[in-house]
Structures are given as structure tokens and as C-alpha cells.
CSV table of C-alpha atoms in Angstrom, one decimal:
chain,number,residue,atom,x,y,z
A,1,UNK,CA,126.2,110.6,105.8
A,2,UNK,CA,125.6,113.8,104.0
A,3,UNK,CA,123.8,115.3,107.0
A,4,UNK,CA,121.0,116.6,104.9
A,5,UNK,CA,117.5,117.2,106.3
A,6,UNK,CA,115.1,114.4,105.4
A,7,UNK,CA,111.4,115.3,105.1
A,8,UNK,CA,109.5,112.3,103.6
A,9,UNK,CA,106.0,113.0,102.4
A,10,UNK,CA,105.1,109.7,100.8
A,11,UNK,CA,106.2,106.1,100.5
A,12,UNK,CA,105.5,103.5,97.9
A,13,UNK,CA,106.4,99.8,97.7
A,14,UNK,CA,106.9,98.2,94.3
A,15,UNK,CA,109.0,95.3,92.9
A,16,UNK,CA,110.6,94.6,96.3
A,17,UNK,CA,111.8,98.2,96.6
A,18,UNK,CA,110.7,101.1,98.8
A,19,UNK,CA,110.4,104.5,97.1
A,20,UNK,CA,110.4,107.5,99.4
A,21,UNK,CA,109.4,111.0,98.2
A,22,UNK,CA,111.0,113.9,100.0
A,23,UNK,CA,109.4,117.4,100.2
A,24,UNK,CA,112.7,118.9,98.9
A,25,UNK,CA,112.3,117.3,95.5
A,26,UNK,CA,114.2,114.0,96.1
A,27,UNK,CA,113.3,110.4,95.5
A,28,UNK,CA,115.1,107.8,97.5
A,29,UNK,CA,115.0,104.1,96.6
A,30,UNK,CA,115.7,101.6,99.4
A,31,UNK,CA,115.9,97.8,99.7
A,32,UNK,CA,113.3,96.3,102.1
A,33,UNK,CA,116.2,96.1,104.6
A,34,UNK,CA,116.7,99.9,104.5
A,35,UNK,CA,119.8,100.0,102.3
A,36,UNK,CA,119.9,103.0,100.1
A,37,UNK,CA,120.1,102.1,96.4
A,38,UNK,CA,119.5,105.3,94.5
A,39,UNK,CA,118.9,109.0,95.4
A,40,UNK,CA,117.5,111.3,92.7
A,41,UNK,CA,117.4,115.0,93.2
A,42,UNK,CA,115.2,117.5,91.2
A,43,UNK,CA,115.7,121.2,91.4
A,44,UNK,CA,113.1,123.4,93.1
A,45,UNK,CA,111.3,125.5,90.5
A,46,UNK,CA,108.6,125.9,87.9
A,47,UNK,CA,110.6,124.6,84.9
A,48,UNK,CA,109.8,121.2,83.4
A,49,UNK,CA,111.4,118.5,85.5
A,50,UNK,CA,111.6,120.7,88.6
A,51,UNK,CA,109.4,120.2,91.7
A,52,UNK,CA,107.8,122.4,94.3
A,53,UNK,CA,106.1,120.8,97.4
A,54,UNK,CA,105.7,117.3,95.8
A,55,UNK,CA,103.1,115.4,97.8
A,56,UNK,CA,102.7,111.8,96.5
A,57,UNK,CA,104.2,109.2,94.2
A,58,UNK,CA,103.0,106.0,92.5
A,59,UNK,CA,105.3,103.5,90.9
A,60,UNK,CA,104.6,100.8,88.3
A,61,UNK,CA,106.8,98.6,86.1
A,62,UNK,CA,107.6,101.6,83.8
A,63,UNK,CA,107.4,104.9,85.5
A,64,UNK,CA,107.4,107.0,88.7
A,65,UNK,CA,104.3,109.3,88.9
A,66,UNK,CA,104.6,112.4,91.1
A,67,UNK,CA,102.1,115.1,92.1
A,68,UNK,CA,104.1,118.3,91.7
A,69,UNK,CA,101.6,120.0,94.0
A,70,UNK,CA,103.2,123.4,94.3
A,71,UNK,CA,103.2,123.7,90.5
A,72,UNK,CA,99.6,122.3,90.1
A,73,UNK,CA,100.7,119.5,87.8
A,74,UNK,CA,101.7,115.9,87.4
A,75,UNK,CA,105.2,114.8,86.4
A,76,UNK,CA,106.1,111.3,85.2
A,77,UNK,CA,109.7,110.1,85.4
A,78,UNK,CA,111.5,107.2,83.8
A,79,UNK,CA,112.9,104.6,86.2
A,80,UNK,CA,116.4,106.0,85.4
A,81,UNK,CA,115.2,109.4,86.7
A,82,UNK,CA,114.7,111.2,83.4
A,83,UNK,CA,111.5,113.1,82.7
A,84,UNK,CA,108.9,111.2,80.6
A,85,UNK,CA,106.1,113.8,80.5
A,86,UNK,CA,104.3,116.5,82.4
A,87,UNK,CA,100.7,117.7,82.4
A,88,UNK,CA,98.3,120.0,84.2
A,89,UNK,CA,98.1,123.6,85.1
A,90,UNK,CA,96.3,125.7,87.7
A,91,UNK,CA,92.6,126.4,87.2
A,92,UNK,CA,89.2,125.5,88.4
A,93,UNK,CA,87.8,124.2,85.1
A,94,UNK,CA,87.6,120.5,84.1
A,95,UNK,CA,91.0,119.3,83.2
A,96,UNK,CA,92.8,121.9,85.4
A,97,UNK,CA,94.5,121.1,88.6
A,98,UNK,CA,94.7,122.9,91.9
A,99,UNK,CA,97.3,121.6,94.5
A,100,UNK,CA,96.8,117.9,93.6
A,101,UNK,CA,98.0,115.6,96.4
A,102,UNK,CA,97.1,111.9,95.9
A,103,UNK,CA,97.8,109.9,92.8
A,104,UNK,CA,97.3,106.3,91.6
A,105,UNK,CA,97.2,104.3,88.4
A,106,UNK,CA,94.1,102.3,87.5
A,107,UNK,CA,94.9,100.3,84.3
A,108,UNK,CA,95.5,103.0,81.7
A,109,UNK,CA,94.1,105.8,83.8
A,110,UNK,CA,95.9,108.1,86.1
A,111,UNK,CA,93.6,109.0,89.0
A,112,UNK,CA,94.3,112.2,90.8
A,113,UNK,CA,93.0,113.6,94.1
A,114,UNK,CA,92.6,117.3,93.0
A,115,UNK,CA,92.5,118.7,96.5
A,116,UNK,CA,92.1,122.4,95.7
A,117,UNK,CA,89.2,121.8,93.2
A,118,UNK,CA,87.4,119.2,95.4
A,119,UNK,CA,87.3,116.6,92.7
A,120,UNK,CA,88.8,113.3,91.6
A,121,UNK,CA,90.3,113.8,88.1
A,122,UNK,CA,91.1,111.1,85.7
A,123,UNK,CA,93.7,111.4,82.9
A,124,UNK,CA,95.2,109.0,80.4
A,125,UNK,CA,98.8,108.0,80.7
A,126,UNK,CA,99.5,110.4,77.8
A,127,UNK,CA,98.4,113.3,80.0
A,128,UNK,CA,95.1,113.9,78.2
A,129,UNK,CA,92.1,114.7,80.5
A,130,UNK,CA,89.3,112.2,80.5
A,131,UNK,CA,86.7,113.1,83.1
A,132,UNK,CA,86.1,114.2,86.7
A,133,UNK,CA,84.3,111.7,88.9
A,134,UNK,CA,80.9,112.8,90.0
A,135,UNK,CA,79.8,110.4,92.8
A,136,UNK,CA,76.3,112.1,93.0
A,137,UNK,CA,75.8,111.7,89.2
A,138,UNK,CA,73.9,114.9,88.8
A,139,UNK,CA,71.6,114.4,91.9
A,140,UNK,CA,70.2,117.6,93.5
A,141,UNK,CA,71.3,116.5,97.0
A,142,UNK,CA,75.1,116.4,97.0
A,143,UNK,CA,75.6,113.6,99.6
A,144,UNK,CA,78.9,112.2,98.2
A,145,UNK,CA,80.6,115.3,96.8
A,146,UNK,CA,84.3,115.5,97.6
A,147,UNK,CA,85.7,118.1,100.0
A,148,UNK,CA,89.5,118.4,99.9
A,149,UNK,CA,90.3,114.8,98.7
A,150,UNK,CA,93.9,114.2,99.8
A,151,UNK,CA,94.8,110.6,98.8
A,152,UNK,CA,93.8,107.8,96.5
A,153,UNK,CA,94.8,104.2,96.3
A,154,UNK,CA,93.9,101.2,94.1
A,155,UNK,CA,94.0,97.6,95.5
A,156,UNK,CA,94.7,94.3,93.9
A,157,UNK,CA,91.0,93.9,92.8
A,158,UNK,CA,90.9,97.4,91.2
A,159,UNK,CA,88.9,99.0,94.0
A,160,UNK,CA,89.6,102.7,94.3
A,161,UNK,CA,89.9,104.3,97.7
A,162,UNK,CA,89.6,108.1,98.0
A,163,UNK,CA,90.5,110.0,101.2
A,164,UNK,CA,87.6,112.5,101.4
A,165,UNK,CA,89.3,114.4,104.2
A,166,UNK,CA,87.0,117.4,104.4
A,167,UNK,CA,84.1,115.0,105.1
A,168,UNK,CA,86.1,112.7,107.4
A,169,UNK,CA,85.5,109.6,105.3
A,170,UNK,CA,86.8,107.2,102.7
A,171,UNK,CA,84.9,106.7,99.5
A,172,UNK,CA,85.3,103.3,97.8
A,173,UNK,CA,84.7,102.7,94.0
A,174,UNK,CA,85.0,99.8,91.7
A,175,UNK,CA,87.4,99.8,88.8
A,176,UNK,CA,84.7,101.4,86.6
A,177,UNK,CA,84.3,104.3,89.0
A,178,UNK,CA,81.0,103.3,90.4
A,179,UNK,CA,80.5,104.2,94.1
A,180,UNK,CA,80.3,101.1,96.3
A,181,UNK,CA,80.2,102.5,99.8
A,182,UNK,CA,81.6,105.1,102.1
A,183,UNK,CA,83.6,104.4,105.2
A,184,UNK,CA,83.7,106.8,108.1
A,185,UNK,CA,81.1,109.1,109.7
A,186,UNK,CA,78.3,107.9,107.4
A,187,UNK,CA,78.9,104.2,107.9
A,188,UNK,CA,76.8,102.3,110.5
A,189,UNK,CA,79.8,101.3,112.6
A,190,UNK,CA,80.7,105.0,113.1
A,191,UNK,CA,84.4,104.4,112.7
A,192,UNK,CA,86.1,107.7,113.0
A,193,UNK,CA,88.6,108.5,110.3
A,194,UNK,CA,89.3,112.1,111.2
A,195,UNK,CA,92.9,113.0,110.5
A,196,UNK,CA,93.5,110.2,107.9
A,197,UNK,CA,96.5,111.1,105.7
A,198,UNK,CA,97.1,108.0,103.6
A,199,UNK,CA,95.6,104.8,102.5
A,200,UNK,CA,96.9,101.6,100.9
A,201,UNK,CA,95.2,98.4,99.6
A,202,UNK,CA,97.1,95.2,99.3
A,203,UNK,CA,96.5,91.4,99.6
A,204,UNK,CA,92.9,91.8,100.7
A,205,UNK,CA,93.7,94.3,103.5
A,206,UNK,CA,93.3,98.1,103.8
A,207,UNK,CA,95.9,100.1,105.7
A,208,UNK,CA,94.9,103.6,106.9
A,209,UNK,CA,97.3,106.1,108.4
A,210,UNK,CA,95.4,108.0,111.1
A,211,UNK,CA,97.5,111.1,111.8
A,212,UNK,CA,95.3,112.5,114.5
A,213,UNK,CA,95.5,109.4,116.6
A,214,UNK,CA,99.1,108.6,115.6
A,215,UNK,CA,98.5,105.1,114.5
A,216,UNK,CA,97.8,102.8,111.5
A,217,UNK,CA,94.6,100.8,111.3
A,218,UNK,CA,94.4,97.6,109.3
A,219,UNK,CA,91.0,96.3,107.9
A,220,UNK,CA,89.9,93.4,105.9
A,221,UNK,CA,88.2,93.9,102.5
A,222,UNK,CA,84.8,94.3,104.3
A,223,UNK,CA,86.3,97.2,106.4
A,224,UNK,CA,86.3,95.2,109.6
A,225,UNK,CA,89.1,96.2,111.9
A,226,UNK,CA,91.9,93.6,112.2
A,227,UNK,CA,94.6,95.3,114.2
A,228,UNK,CA,95.9,98.8,115.3
A,229,UNK,CA,99.5,99.6,115.0
A,230,UNK,CA,100.9,102.5,117.1
A,231,UNK,CA,99.7,104.5,120.0
A,232,UNK,CA,96.3,103.8,121.6
A,233,UNK,CA,94.8,107.2,122.4
A,234,UNK,CA,92.9,105.8,125.4
A,235,UNK,CA,95.9,104.2,126.9
A,236,UNK,CA,97.9,107.4,126.2
A,237,UNK,CA,95.3,109.6,128.0
A,238,UNK,CA,95.1,107.2,130.9
A,239,UNK,CA,98.9,107.2,131.2
A,240,UNK,CA,99.1,111.0,131.3
A,241,UNK,CA,96.3,111.1,133.9
A,242,UNK,CA,98.1,108.7,136.1
A,243,UNK,CA,101.3,110.7,135.8
A,244,UNK,CA,99.5,113.9,136.7
A,245,UNK,CA,98.0,112.3,139.8
A,246,UNK,CA,101.4,111.0,140.9
A,247,UNK,CA,102.9,114.5,140.5
A,248,UNK,CA,100.1,116.1,142.5
A,249,UNK,CA,100.4,113.5,145.3
A,250,UNK,CA,104.2,113.9,145.5
A,251,UNK,CA,103.9,117.7,145.6
A,252,UNK,CA,101.4,117.5,148.5
A,253,UNK,CA,103.6,115.1,150.5
A,254,UNK,CA,106.6,117.3,149.9
A,255,UNK,CA,104.8,120.5,151.1
A,256,UNK,CA,103.5,118.7,154.2
A,257,UNK,CA,107.0,117.6,155.0
A,258,UNK,CA,108.5,121.0,154.6
A,259,UNK,CA,105.8,123.1,156.3
A,260,UNK,CA,105.0,122.8,160.0
A,261,UNK,CA,102.5,124.9,162.0
A,262,UNK,CA,104.1,126.2,165.2
A,263,UNK,CA,100.8,126.9,167.1
A,264,UNK,CA,102.4,129.8,169.1
A,265,UNK,CA,101.9,132.7,166.9
A,266,UNK,CA,99.7,131.4,164.1
A,267,UNK,CA,102.4,131.5,161.5
A,268,UNK,CA,103.8,129.0,159.1
A,269,UNK,CA,107.4,128.0,159.7
A,270,UNK,CA,109.5,126.7,156.8
A,271,UNK,CA,112.1,124.2,157.8
A,272,UNK,CA,115.0,124.0,155.4
């Protein structure tokens, strides 16, 4: 009704409500039927309580957690919209943040995909830094080091899923941050997760938003594909190919109909 531009960057479902984060520093709360309940707006800026390029939200029974990516920090808001606390500042040392994108809560921990620093950072709910996750645990060969991690999710069993976008894979940890397995180019089924932008774990299923193929894939807890929602790239390519062939055939038929060879002076005659 207000005719404002709407640029959602993340969505979160909690307590039978849908929370939508907008790139312009707004949080919309809807019913599951799409009726707007609340809209909260935060000014664009660097002051406490202001947002710049917010990327992701997480909601629990108490607070709304938001990655204030443009300001290299995390802001936690009360359910009524007021600011609870903020922490983080730009840097490449442990405890610093650089354009953080994904966020999730694991018990008393806030787990952050620190995209610019290529790490998964863990803070307490009080904003105090705890540790950075080292999946290689000091090994010389860095097989599982993160490269531009962009998203993080925690499922009902406490498993932690990290979108390791620079390596085209998802890394999965238990609730104690022990690496369980990776899913993607390094997994035996060779499932391609290039372009993955978001991930969600709920009710024993894993939902992956595959941006490059414009669809959502749903897996069971063993990462076996259940269903694909959205465009099928093979069908899309085949459809485009058929359309091109039809256009070519129609063009040829039209040209043959319009052009006739006279045979008298070796010239083409166009009949209008």
C-alpha cells in the first residue's frame, strides 16, 4: 500500500510467524497466510541500532539476531524492536568480523559465517568471543578450510550446516562442532551445490536454495534427494532449444514463400 521497494535478503520461520529481513534495514513479520503483522524500520548508518546491508536473521523465543554486514557486526533486537546488544568490529584477528553473512543460534552460542575472514566464528549470547572453528584442527593439509562461508543453519538435532560457498560444498558438524561430513563436490554422489545461497534444517529434512539453478532441493537427514522444487535446468534448456528450432523453421518457410526465382535473368524477385 505504501508503494515502497521490497528487497528481501533472508526469511526465518518461528512460532508460527514468518520473519523477512529487507536490505533497506526493515524487518517484516507475517502470518503463515501472508498477512502483515508488524513492520520495523531501522535507519541506515553506523550508529548503534542502525543497519547497512543486513544479510541474515535468526529468531528464537527471546530475540531477533541480525548480521549487520555492512558494519561488520551483529545486532540483537528485542521482540518489540528495541536493541538488546551489539558486538563485533572490522578486522582479521580472532574475534573480529569482516562482512558476516549467515547466523544461527546453537544453544548458548551464536554461530556466525564470517564471510570476509573465511571462518566460522562462535560467540556467546553476551557478545563475548569464544573461538573460531578449525575443521582441519591444525593439520598441514587444509582440506576442509572455509572459503567465503555464506550461510549457517542448525537443525532439530543440533547439527550445524555451513555453506562453504567458495569450495562449492556444505560442511556438516555435530552440536559440539566436530566435523561429520561434507556434502558437494567432495562427496561420492557428486551432487553439485554451486550457487547455493541458503540452507535450512527442519523435521529431519534439509532444504537447500540453489540460486544458480533457480530451485530448492529437499534432502533427508542422510542427504539423499527427496524432491526438487522450481525450475529443472534440463527441461528449461530443452524448452529453449525447441523454441529456437521452431523459430528457425518458421523463418525458412517464410523466406521460401516470399522469394521466387524467375529463371529468366538469374535474379531473385521479391513478391510483396
